[in-house]
Coordinates of C-alpha atoms (C1' of nucleotides) in Angstrom, one line a residue:
Chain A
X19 CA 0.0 0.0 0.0
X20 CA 2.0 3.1 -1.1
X21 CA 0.6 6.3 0.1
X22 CA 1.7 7.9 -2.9
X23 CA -1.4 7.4 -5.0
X24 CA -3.4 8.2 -1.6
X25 CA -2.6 11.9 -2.1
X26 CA -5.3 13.4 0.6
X27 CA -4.0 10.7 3.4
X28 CA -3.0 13.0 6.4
X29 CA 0.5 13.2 6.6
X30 CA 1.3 12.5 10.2
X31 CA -0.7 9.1 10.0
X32 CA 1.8 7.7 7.2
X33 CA 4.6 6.3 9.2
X34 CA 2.0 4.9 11.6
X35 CA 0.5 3.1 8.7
X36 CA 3.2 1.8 7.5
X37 CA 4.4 0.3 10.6
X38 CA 0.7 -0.9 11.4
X39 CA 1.0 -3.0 7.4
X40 CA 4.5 -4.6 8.7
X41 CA 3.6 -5.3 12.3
X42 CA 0.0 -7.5 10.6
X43 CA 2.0 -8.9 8.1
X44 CA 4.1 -10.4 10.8
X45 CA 1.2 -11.4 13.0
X46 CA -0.2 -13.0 9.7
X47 CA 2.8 -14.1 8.3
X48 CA 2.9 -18.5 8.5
X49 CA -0.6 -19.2 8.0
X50 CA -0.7 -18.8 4.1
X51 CA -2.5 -21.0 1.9
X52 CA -3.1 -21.5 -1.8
X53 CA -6.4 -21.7 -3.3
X54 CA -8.2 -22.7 -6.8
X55 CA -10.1 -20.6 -8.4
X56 CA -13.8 -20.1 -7.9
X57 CA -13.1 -21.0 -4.0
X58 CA -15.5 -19.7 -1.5
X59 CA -13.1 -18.7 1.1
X60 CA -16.2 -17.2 3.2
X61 CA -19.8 -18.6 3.3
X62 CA -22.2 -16.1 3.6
X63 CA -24.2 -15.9 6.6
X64 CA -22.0 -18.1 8.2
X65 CA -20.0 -17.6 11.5
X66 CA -16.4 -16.7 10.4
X67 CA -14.1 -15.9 12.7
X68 CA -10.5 -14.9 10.2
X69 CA -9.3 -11.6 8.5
X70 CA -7.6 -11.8 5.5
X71 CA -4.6 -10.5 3.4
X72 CA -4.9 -11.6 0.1
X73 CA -0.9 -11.6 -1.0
X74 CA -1.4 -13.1 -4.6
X75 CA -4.2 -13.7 -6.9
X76 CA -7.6 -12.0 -7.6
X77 CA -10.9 -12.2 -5.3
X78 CA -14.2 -11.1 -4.7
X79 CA -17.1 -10.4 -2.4
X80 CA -20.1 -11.4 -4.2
X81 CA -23.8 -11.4 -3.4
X82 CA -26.1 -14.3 -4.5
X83 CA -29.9 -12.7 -4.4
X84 CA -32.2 -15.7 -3.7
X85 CA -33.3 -15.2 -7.5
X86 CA -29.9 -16.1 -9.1
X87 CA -29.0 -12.6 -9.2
X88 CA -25.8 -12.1 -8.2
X89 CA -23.8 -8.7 -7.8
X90 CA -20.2 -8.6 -6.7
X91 CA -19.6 -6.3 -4.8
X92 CA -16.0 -5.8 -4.4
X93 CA -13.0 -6.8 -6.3
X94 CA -9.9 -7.6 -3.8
X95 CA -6.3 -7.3 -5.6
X96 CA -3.0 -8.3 -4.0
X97 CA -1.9 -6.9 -1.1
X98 CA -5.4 -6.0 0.1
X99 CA -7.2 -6.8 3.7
X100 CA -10.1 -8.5 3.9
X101 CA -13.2 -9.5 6.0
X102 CA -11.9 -6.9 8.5
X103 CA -15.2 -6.4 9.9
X104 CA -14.7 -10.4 11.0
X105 CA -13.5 -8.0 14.3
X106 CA -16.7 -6.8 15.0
X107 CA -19.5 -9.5 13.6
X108 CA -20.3 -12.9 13.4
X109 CA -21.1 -13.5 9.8
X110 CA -21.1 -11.5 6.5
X111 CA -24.2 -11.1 4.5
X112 CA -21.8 -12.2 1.2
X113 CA -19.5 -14.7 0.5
X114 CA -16.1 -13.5 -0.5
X115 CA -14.4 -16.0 -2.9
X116 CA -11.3 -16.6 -5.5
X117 CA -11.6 -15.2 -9.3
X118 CA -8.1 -16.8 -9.7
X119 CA -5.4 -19.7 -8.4
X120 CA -4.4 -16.9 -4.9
X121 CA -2.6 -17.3 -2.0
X122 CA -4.1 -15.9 1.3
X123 CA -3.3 -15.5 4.7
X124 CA -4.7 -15.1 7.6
X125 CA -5.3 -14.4 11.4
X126 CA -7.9 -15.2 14.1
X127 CA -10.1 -11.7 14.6
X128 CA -9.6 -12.1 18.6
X129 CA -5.7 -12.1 17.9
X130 CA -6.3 -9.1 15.2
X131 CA -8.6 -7.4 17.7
X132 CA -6.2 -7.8 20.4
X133 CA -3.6 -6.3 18.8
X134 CA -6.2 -3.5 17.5
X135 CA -6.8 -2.6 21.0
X136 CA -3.3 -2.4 22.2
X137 CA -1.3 -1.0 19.1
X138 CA -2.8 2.5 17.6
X139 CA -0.2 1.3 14.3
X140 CA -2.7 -1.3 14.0
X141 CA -6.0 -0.1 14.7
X142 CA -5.0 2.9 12.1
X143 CA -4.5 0.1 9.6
X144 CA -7.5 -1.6 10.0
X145 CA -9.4 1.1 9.9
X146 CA -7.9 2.6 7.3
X147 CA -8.3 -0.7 5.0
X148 CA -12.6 0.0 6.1
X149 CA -12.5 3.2 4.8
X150 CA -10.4 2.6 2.1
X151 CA -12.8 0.4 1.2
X152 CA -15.5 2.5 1.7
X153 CA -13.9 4.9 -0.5
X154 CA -14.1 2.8 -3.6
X155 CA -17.8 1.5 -2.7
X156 CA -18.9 5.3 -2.8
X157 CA -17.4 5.2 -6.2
X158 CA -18.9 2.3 -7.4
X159 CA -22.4 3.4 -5.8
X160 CA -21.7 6.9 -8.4
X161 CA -21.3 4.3 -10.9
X162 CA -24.2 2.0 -10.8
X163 CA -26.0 4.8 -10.0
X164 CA -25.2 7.2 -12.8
X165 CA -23.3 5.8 -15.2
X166 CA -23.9 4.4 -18.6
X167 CA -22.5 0.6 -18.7
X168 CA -19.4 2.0 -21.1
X169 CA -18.7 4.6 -18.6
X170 CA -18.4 1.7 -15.7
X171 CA -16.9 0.0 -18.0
X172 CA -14.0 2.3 -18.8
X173 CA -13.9 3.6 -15.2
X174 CA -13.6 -0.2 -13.8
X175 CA -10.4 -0.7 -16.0
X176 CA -9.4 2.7 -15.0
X177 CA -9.6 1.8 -11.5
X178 CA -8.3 -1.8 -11.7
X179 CA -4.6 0.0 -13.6
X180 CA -4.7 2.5 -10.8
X181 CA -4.7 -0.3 -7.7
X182 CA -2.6 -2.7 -9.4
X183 CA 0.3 0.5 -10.7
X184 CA 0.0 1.8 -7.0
X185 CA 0.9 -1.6 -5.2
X186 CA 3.4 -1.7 -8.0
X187 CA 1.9 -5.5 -9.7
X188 CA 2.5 -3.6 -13.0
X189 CA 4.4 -0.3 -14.3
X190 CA 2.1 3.2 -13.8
X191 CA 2.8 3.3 -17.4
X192 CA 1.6 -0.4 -18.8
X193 CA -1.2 -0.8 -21.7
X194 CA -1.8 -4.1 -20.9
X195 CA -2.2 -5.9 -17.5
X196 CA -3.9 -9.6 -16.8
X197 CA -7.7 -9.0 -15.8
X198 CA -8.7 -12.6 -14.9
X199 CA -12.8 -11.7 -14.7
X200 CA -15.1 -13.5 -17.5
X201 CA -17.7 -11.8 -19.0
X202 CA -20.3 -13.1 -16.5
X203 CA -18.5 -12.1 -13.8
X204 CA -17.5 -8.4 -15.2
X205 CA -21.6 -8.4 -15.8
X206 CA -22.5 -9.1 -12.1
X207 CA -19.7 -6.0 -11.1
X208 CA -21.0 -4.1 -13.5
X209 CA -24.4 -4.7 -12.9
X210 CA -25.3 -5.5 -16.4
X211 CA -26.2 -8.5 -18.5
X212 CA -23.4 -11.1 -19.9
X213 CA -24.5 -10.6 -23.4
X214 CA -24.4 -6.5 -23.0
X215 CA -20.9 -6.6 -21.6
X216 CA -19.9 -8.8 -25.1
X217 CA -21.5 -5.7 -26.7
X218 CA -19.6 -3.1 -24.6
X219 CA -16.6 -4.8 -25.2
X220 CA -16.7 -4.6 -29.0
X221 CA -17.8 -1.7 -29.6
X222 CA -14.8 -0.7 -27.3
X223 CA -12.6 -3.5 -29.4
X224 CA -14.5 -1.6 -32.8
X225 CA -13.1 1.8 -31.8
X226 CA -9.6 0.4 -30.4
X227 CA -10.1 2.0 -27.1
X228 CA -9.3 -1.3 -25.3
X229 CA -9.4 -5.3 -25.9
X230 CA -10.3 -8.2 -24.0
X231 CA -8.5 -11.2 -24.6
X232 CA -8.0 -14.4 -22.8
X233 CA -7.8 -12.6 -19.6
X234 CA -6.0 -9.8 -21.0
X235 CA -6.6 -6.2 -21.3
X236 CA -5.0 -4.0 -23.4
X237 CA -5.7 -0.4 -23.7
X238 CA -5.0 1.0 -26.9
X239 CA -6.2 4.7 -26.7
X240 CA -6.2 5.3 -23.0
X241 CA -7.0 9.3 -23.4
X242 CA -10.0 8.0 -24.9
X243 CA -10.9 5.4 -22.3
X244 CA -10.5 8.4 -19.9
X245 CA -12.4 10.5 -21.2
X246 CA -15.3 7.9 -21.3
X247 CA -14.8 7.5 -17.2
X248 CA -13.7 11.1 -16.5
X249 CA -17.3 11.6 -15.9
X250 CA -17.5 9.1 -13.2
X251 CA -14.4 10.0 -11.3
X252 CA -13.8 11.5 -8.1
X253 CA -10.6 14.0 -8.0
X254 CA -8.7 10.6 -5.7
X255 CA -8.8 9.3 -9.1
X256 CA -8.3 11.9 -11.6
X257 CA -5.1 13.0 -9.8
X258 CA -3.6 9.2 -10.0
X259 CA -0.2 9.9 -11.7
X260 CA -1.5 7.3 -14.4
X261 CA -4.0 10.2 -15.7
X262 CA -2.0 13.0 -15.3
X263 CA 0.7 11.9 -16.3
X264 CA -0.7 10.0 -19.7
X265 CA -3.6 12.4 -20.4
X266 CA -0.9 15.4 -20.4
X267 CA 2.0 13.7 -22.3
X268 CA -0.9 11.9 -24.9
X269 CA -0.3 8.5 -25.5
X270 CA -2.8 8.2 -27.9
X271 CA -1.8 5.4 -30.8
Chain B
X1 CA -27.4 2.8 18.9
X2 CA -28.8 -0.3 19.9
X3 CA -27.2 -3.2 19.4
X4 CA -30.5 -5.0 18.9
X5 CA -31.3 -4.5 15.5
X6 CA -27.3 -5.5 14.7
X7 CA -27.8 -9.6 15.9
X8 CA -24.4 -10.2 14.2
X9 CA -22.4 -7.7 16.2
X10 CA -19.4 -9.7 18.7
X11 CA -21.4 -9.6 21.6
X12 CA -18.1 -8.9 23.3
X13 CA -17.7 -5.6 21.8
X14 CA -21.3 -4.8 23.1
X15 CA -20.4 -3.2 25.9
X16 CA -17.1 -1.9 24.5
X17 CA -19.4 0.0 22.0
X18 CA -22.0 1.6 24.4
X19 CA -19.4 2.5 26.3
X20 CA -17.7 4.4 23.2
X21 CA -21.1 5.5 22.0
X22 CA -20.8 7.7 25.8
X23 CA -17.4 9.2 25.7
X24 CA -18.0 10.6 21.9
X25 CA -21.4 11.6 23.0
X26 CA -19.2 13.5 25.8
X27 CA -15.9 14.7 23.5
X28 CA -18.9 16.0 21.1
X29 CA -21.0 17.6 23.8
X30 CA -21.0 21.6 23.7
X31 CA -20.0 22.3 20.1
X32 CA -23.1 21.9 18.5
X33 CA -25.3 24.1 15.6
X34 CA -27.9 24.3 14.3
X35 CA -28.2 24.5 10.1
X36 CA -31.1 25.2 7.7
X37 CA -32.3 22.3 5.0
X38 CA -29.6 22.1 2.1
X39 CA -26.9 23.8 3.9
X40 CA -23.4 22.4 2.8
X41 CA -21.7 21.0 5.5
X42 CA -18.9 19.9 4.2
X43 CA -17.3 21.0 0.7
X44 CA -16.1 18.1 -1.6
X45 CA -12.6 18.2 -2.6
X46 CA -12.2 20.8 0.5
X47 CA -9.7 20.1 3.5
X48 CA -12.2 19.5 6.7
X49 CA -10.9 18.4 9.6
X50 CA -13.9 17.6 11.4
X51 CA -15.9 14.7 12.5
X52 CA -19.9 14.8 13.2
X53 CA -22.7 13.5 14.6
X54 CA -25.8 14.0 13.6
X55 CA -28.2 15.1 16.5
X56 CA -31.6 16.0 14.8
X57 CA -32.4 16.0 11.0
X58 CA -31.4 14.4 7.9
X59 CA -28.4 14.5 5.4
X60 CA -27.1 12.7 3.0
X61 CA -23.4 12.5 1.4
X62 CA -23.7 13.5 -2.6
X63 CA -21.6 13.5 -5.3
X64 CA -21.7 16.2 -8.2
X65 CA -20.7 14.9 -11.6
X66 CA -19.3 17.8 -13.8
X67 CA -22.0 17.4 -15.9
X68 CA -24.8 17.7 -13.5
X69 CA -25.8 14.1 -12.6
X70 CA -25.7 14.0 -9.1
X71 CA -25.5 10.6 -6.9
X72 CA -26.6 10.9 -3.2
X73 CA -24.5 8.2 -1.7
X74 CA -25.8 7.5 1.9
X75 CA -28.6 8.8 4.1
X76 CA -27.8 10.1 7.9
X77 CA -30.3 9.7 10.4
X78 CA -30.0 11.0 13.9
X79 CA -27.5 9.5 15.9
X80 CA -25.2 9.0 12.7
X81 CA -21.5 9.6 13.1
X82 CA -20.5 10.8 9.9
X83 CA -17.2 12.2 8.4
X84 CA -15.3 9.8 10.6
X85 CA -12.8 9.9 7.5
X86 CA -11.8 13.0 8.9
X87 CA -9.6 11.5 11.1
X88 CA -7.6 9.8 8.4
X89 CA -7.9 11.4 5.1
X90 CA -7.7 15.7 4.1
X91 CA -10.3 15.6 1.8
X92 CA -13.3 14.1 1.1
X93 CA -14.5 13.4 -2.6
X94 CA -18.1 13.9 -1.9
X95 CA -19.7 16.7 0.1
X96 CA -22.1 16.7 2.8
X97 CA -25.9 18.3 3.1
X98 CA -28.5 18.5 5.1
X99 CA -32.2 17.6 3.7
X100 CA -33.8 18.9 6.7
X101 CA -33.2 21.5 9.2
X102 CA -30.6 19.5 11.5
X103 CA -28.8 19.7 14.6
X104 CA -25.5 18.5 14.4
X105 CA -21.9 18.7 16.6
X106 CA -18.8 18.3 16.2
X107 CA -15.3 17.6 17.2
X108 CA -11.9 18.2 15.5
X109 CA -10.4 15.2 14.3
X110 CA -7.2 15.7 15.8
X111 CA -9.5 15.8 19.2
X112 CA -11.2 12.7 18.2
X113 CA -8.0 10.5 16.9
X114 CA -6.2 11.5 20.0
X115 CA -9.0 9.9 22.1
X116 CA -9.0 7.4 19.0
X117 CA -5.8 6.3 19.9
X118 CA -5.7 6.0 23.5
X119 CA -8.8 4.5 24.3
X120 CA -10.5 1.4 22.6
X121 CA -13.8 2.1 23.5
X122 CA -13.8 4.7 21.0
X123 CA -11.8 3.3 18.6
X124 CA -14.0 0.3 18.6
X125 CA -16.9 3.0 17.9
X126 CA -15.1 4.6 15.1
X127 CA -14.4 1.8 13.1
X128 CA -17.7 0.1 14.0
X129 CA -19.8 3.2 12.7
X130 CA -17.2 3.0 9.4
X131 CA -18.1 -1.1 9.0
X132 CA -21.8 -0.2 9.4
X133 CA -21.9 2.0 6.9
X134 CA -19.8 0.1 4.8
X135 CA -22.6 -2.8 5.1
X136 CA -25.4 0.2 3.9
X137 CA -22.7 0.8 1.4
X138 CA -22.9 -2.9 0.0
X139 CA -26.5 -3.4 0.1
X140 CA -26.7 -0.4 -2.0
X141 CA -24.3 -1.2 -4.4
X142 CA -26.4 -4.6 -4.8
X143 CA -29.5 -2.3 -5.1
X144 CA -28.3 -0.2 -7.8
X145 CA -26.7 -3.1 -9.7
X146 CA -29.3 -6.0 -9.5
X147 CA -32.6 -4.1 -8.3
X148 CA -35.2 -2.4 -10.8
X149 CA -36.7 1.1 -9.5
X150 CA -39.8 -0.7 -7.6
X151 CA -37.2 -2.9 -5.5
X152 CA -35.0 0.1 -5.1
X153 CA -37.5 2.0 -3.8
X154 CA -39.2 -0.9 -1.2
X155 CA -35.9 -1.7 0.1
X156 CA -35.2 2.1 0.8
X157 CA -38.0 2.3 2.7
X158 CA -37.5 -0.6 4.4
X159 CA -34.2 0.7 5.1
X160 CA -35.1 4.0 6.7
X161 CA -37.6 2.4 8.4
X162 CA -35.9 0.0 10.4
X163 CA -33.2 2.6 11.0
X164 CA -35.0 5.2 12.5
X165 CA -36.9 2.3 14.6
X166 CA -33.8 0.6 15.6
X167 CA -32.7 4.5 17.0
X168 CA -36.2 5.2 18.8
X169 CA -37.0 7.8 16.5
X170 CA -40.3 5.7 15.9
X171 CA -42.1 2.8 16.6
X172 CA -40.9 -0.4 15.6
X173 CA -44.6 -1.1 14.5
X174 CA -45.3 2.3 13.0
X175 CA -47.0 2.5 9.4
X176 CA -46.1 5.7 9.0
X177 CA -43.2 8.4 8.9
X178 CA -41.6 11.3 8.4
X179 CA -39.4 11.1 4.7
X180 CA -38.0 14.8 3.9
X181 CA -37.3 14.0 0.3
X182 CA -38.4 15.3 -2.5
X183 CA -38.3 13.5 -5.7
X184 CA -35.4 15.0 -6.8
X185 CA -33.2 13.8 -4.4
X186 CA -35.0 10.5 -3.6
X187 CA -34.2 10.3 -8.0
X188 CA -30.6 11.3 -7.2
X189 CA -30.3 8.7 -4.1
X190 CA -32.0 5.5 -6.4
X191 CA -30.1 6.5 -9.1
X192 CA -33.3 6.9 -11.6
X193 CA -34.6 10.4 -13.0
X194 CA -37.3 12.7 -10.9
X195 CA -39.6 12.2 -13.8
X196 CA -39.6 7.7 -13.3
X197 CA -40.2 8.4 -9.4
X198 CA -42.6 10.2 -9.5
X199 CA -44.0 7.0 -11.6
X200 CA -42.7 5.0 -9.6
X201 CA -44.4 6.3 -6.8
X202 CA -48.0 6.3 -8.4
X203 CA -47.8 2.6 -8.8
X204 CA -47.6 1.6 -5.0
X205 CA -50.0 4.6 -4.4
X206 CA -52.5 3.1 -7.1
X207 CA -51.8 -0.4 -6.0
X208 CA -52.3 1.1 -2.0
X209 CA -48.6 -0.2 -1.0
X210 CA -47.0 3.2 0.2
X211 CA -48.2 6.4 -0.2
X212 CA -45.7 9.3 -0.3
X213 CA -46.9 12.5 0.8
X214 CA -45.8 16.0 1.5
X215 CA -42.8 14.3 3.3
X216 CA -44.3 11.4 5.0
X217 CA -44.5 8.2 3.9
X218 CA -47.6 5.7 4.4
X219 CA -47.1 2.2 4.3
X220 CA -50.7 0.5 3.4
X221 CA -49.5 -3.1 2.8
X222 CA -46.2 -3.8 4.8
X223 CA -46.4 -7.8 3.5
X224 CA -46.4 -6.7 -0.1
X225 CA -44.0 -3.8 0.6
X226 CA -41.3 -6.3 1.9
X227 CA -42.1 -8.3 -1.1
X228 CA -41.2 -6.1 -3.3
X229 CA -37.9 -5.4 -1.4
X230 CA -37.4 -9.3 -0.3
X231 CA -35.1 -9.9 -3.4
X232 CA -32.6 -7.6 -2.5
X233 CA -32.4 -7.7 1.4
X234 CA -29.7 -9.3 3.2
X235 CA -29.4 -11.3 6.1
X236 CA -29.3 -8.7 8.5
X237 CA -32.4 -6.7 7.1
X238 CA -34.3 -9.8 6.9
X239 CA -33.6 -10.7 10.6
X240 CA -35.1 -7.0 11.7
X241 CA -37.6 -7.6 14.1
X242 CA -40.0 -5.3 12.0
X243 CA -39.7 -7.6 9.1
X244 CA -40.3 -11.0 10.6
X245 CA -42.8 -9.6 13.2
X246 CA -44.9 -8.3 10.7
X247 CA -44.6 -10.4 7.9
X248 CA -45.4 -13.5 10.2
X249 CA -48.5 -11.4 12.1
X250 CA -49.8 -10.9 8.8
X251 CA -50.4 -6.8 8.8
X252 CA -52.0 -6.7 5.1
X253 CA -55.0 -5.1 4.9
Chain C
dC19 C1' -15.1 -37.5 -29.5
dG20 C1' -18.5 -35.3 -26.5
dC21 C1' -19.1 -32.2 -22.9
dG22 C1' -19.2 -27.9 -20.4
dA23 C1' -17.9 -23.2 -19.9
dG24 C1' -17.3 -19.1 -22.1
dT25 C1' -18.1 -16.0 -26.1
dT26 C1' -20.6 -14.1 -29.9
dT27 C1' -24.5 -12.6 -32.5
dG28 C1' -29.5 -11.7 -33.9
dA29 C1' -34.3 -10.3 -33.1
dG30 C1' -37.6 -8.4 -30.5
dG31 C1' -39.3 -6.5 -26.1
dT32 C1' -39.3 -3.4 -22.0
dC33 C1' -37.8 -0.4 -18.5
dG34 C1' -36.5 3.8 -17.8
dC35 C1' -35.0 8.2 -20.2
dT36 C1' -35.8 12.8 -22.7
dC37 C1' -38.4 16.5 -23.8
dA38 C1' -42.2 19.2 -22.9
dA39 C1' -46.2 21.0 -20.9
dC40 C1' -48.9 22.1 -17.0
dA41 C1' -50.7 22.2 -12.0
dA42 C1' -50.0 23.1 -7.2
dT43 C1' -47.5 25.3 -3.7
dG44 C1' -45.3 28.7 -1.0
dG45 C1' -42.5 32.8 -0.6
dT46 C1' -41.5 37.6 -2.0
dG47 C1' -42.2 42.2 -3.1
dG48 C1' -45.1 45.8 -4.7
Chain D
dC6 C1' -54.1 41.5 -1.2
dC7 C1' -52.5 40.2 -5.4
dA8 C1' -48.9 39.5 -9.1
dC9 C1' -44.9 37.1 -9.7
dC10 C1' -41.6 33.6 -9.5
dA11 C1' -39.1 29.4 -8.1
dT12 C1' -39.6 24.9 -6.6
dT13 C1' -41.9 20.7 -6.7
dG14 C1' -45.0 17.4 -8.4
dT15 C1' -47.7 15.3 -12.4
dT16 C1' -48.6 13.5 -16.9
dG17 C1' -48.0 12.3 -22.0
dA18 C1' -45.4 10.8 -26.2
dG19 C1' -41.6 9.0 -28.3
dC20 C1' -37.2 7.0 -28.0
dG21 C1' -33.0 4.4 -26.7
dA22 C1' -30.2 1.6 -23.6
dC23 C1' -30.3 -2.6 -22.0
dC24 C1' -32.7 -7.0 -21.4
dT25 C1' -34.5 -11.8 -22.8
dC26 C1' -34.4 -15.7 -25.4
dA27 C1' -32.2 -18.4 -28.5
dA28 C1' -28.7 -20.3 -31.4
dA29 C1' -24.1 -21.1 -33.0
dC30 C1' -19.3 -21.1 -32.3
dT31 C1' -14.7 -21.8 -29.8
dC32 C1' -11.9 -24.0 -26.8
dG33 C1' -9.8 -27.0 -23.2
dC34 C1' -10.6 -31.3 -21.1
dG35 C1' -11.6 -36.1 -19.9

DNA sequence: CGCGAGTTTGAGGTCGCTCAACAATGGTGG
DNA sequence: CCACCATTGTTGAGCGACCTCAAACTCGCG
């Protein structure tokens, strides 16, 4: 978690942060294990009692509506905390599953809590993971709420470069990164059918803005794709280095 | 705060969280105004470095678009902490408004994250009022992906409903309440247009399910009203008193 | 080879949008 | 007290984004 792309963090919590990030990953540290994709690691409704940190691999929390609906809710990269609020309740009203082969590890919430309670490093970082969090849902709530499916579309991949150049996965300069999501499961983010997000996707394929491939994204006109999710961004996002910096020095093909 | 309507919450923390709930309510005490309907509370993309409870009132946390689609994200009710974010981040992407006349205080965040630090009680508090709105946060997000306008609107109801019960600030059994939203917003908050709530709203008043009034809502068939809004409500909404109390009494007319 | 999961495409339908007009309300100033 | 205006609510007509259903195609896998 660099604080870099974090621009509005207060300053005088940074180091405190960053201590709180080692000091879990050594309480966390040991317990890893390797998943398969498509594993539920969490049930939902169902007494769970770990946090998370997912260190490689792609995951999701996903809600299953009792009609077969099913949204998901959150998409977890590398490097993120998870199931945080496994601290303060019993069970989660999602499940929180694998989109990809990951390695995870994880701690007991008493152990979590009791080092919460006696180390402010850590309680700033577990709160600051919630909020983080919440940060990006109040995006995605401005998305479904307001935008067209291309403009969640665009701002999605927008969002997905952004995490995976902060926690330095790819360069802050790549075109092309591995999005491991099929085309159902980018419909139930984006709150949209299957067959319209194969739509979406070529029209943006049609007007080489970006392509899809075998769990590959490539961006081919990015101040294009911008411009489709400036709409939807708040100014967290718009003052990534990635926009900035690409928008203003035009890498367009 | 009651910890009733919240079955999943570590019953450990229970007391932990009243006890929080306490020394905020005593940190906050003193400072407080008094602001007229639609006053901005806080500016987005503005350094503010305080955090709020809301005494009396509504608001809600909205974002502008730059071209003039507006998403309100979440609703406060009394007894809302909101702005907690205060403590860890400058800036806030969205800003802040009252929908009512409201009472709110507040207390600096350097205050608050001082008292944050060295005592659990309200750090527990903090982060618990972050995770509970982060839970609103992902029902919504189902809501706006998966729901049409009709479910939308039920499980918003529902929603403020069992809030503002769960608070005291009406009956758990009450039919009807106060709902200071005008179409407008309540469009900008469901993430439709004015013009389809207004529709929207003529249905379950033709069909006698709710009738919305010069800010108040009526609810004339609670069984069919949580119909509507079954689909889309969780485990936690589901296991409100008001919902299986009513549904199981049978309160249609 | 057959199977299942994922992708692609067509045709037709619907939910919700846009534009536009008008009614009801309440506040303001003359 | 009334004329005026801004805000909110209401309704119609037409349209477009996205959905539904259905079929065909690709690909990896046992």
């Amino acid at each position: 978690m660099s604080s870099e792309r974090y621009a509005l963090l207060r300053p005088e919590l940074d180091e405190s942060l960053a201590r709180g990030e080692v000091k879990i990953a050594r309480l966390t540290k040991g317990v890893t294990c390797e998943l398969k994709p498509r594993h539920v690691l969490i049930e939902a409704d169902t007494d769970h009692p770990f946090v998370y940190r997912l260190i490689e691999g792609w995951a999701c929390r996903v809600r299953r509506l009792s009609d077969s609906r099913a949204q998901s809710i959150l998409i977890f990269l590398p490097g993120d905390l998870f199931a945080v609020k496994s601290m303060f309740v019993r069970r989660h009203p999602d499940a929180v599953q694998t989109l990809t082969r990951a390695l995870v590890s994880r701690i007991h919430y008493k152990d979590l809590h009791k080092a919460y309670s006696s180390d402010v490093d850590i309680a700033n970082r577990c709160t600051w993971q919630v909020m983080e969090e919440e940060r990006r849902l109040h995006s995605w709530v401005v998305s479904l709420g307001q935008g067209s499916a291309e403009e969640r579309f665009a701002l999605l991949i927008v969002d997905l470069h952004g995490r995976l150049a902060a926690s330095g996965h790819i360069e802050a300069d790549a075109l092309s990164f591995e999005m491991p999501l099929t085309q159902t499961q980018l419909a139930d983010h984006l709150g949209i059918t299957a067959v319209h997000v194969n739509r979406v996707l070529r029209t943006f394929r049609e007007r080489a803005i970006v392509t899809v491939r075998d769990g590959r994204v490539s961006i081919e006109n990015l101040p294009m794709l911008l411009k489709t999710a400036a709409a939807l961004m708040d100014a967290y996002e718009r003052s990534a280095p990635e926009y900035r910096g690409t928008l203003a020095t035009g890498v367009s093909r």
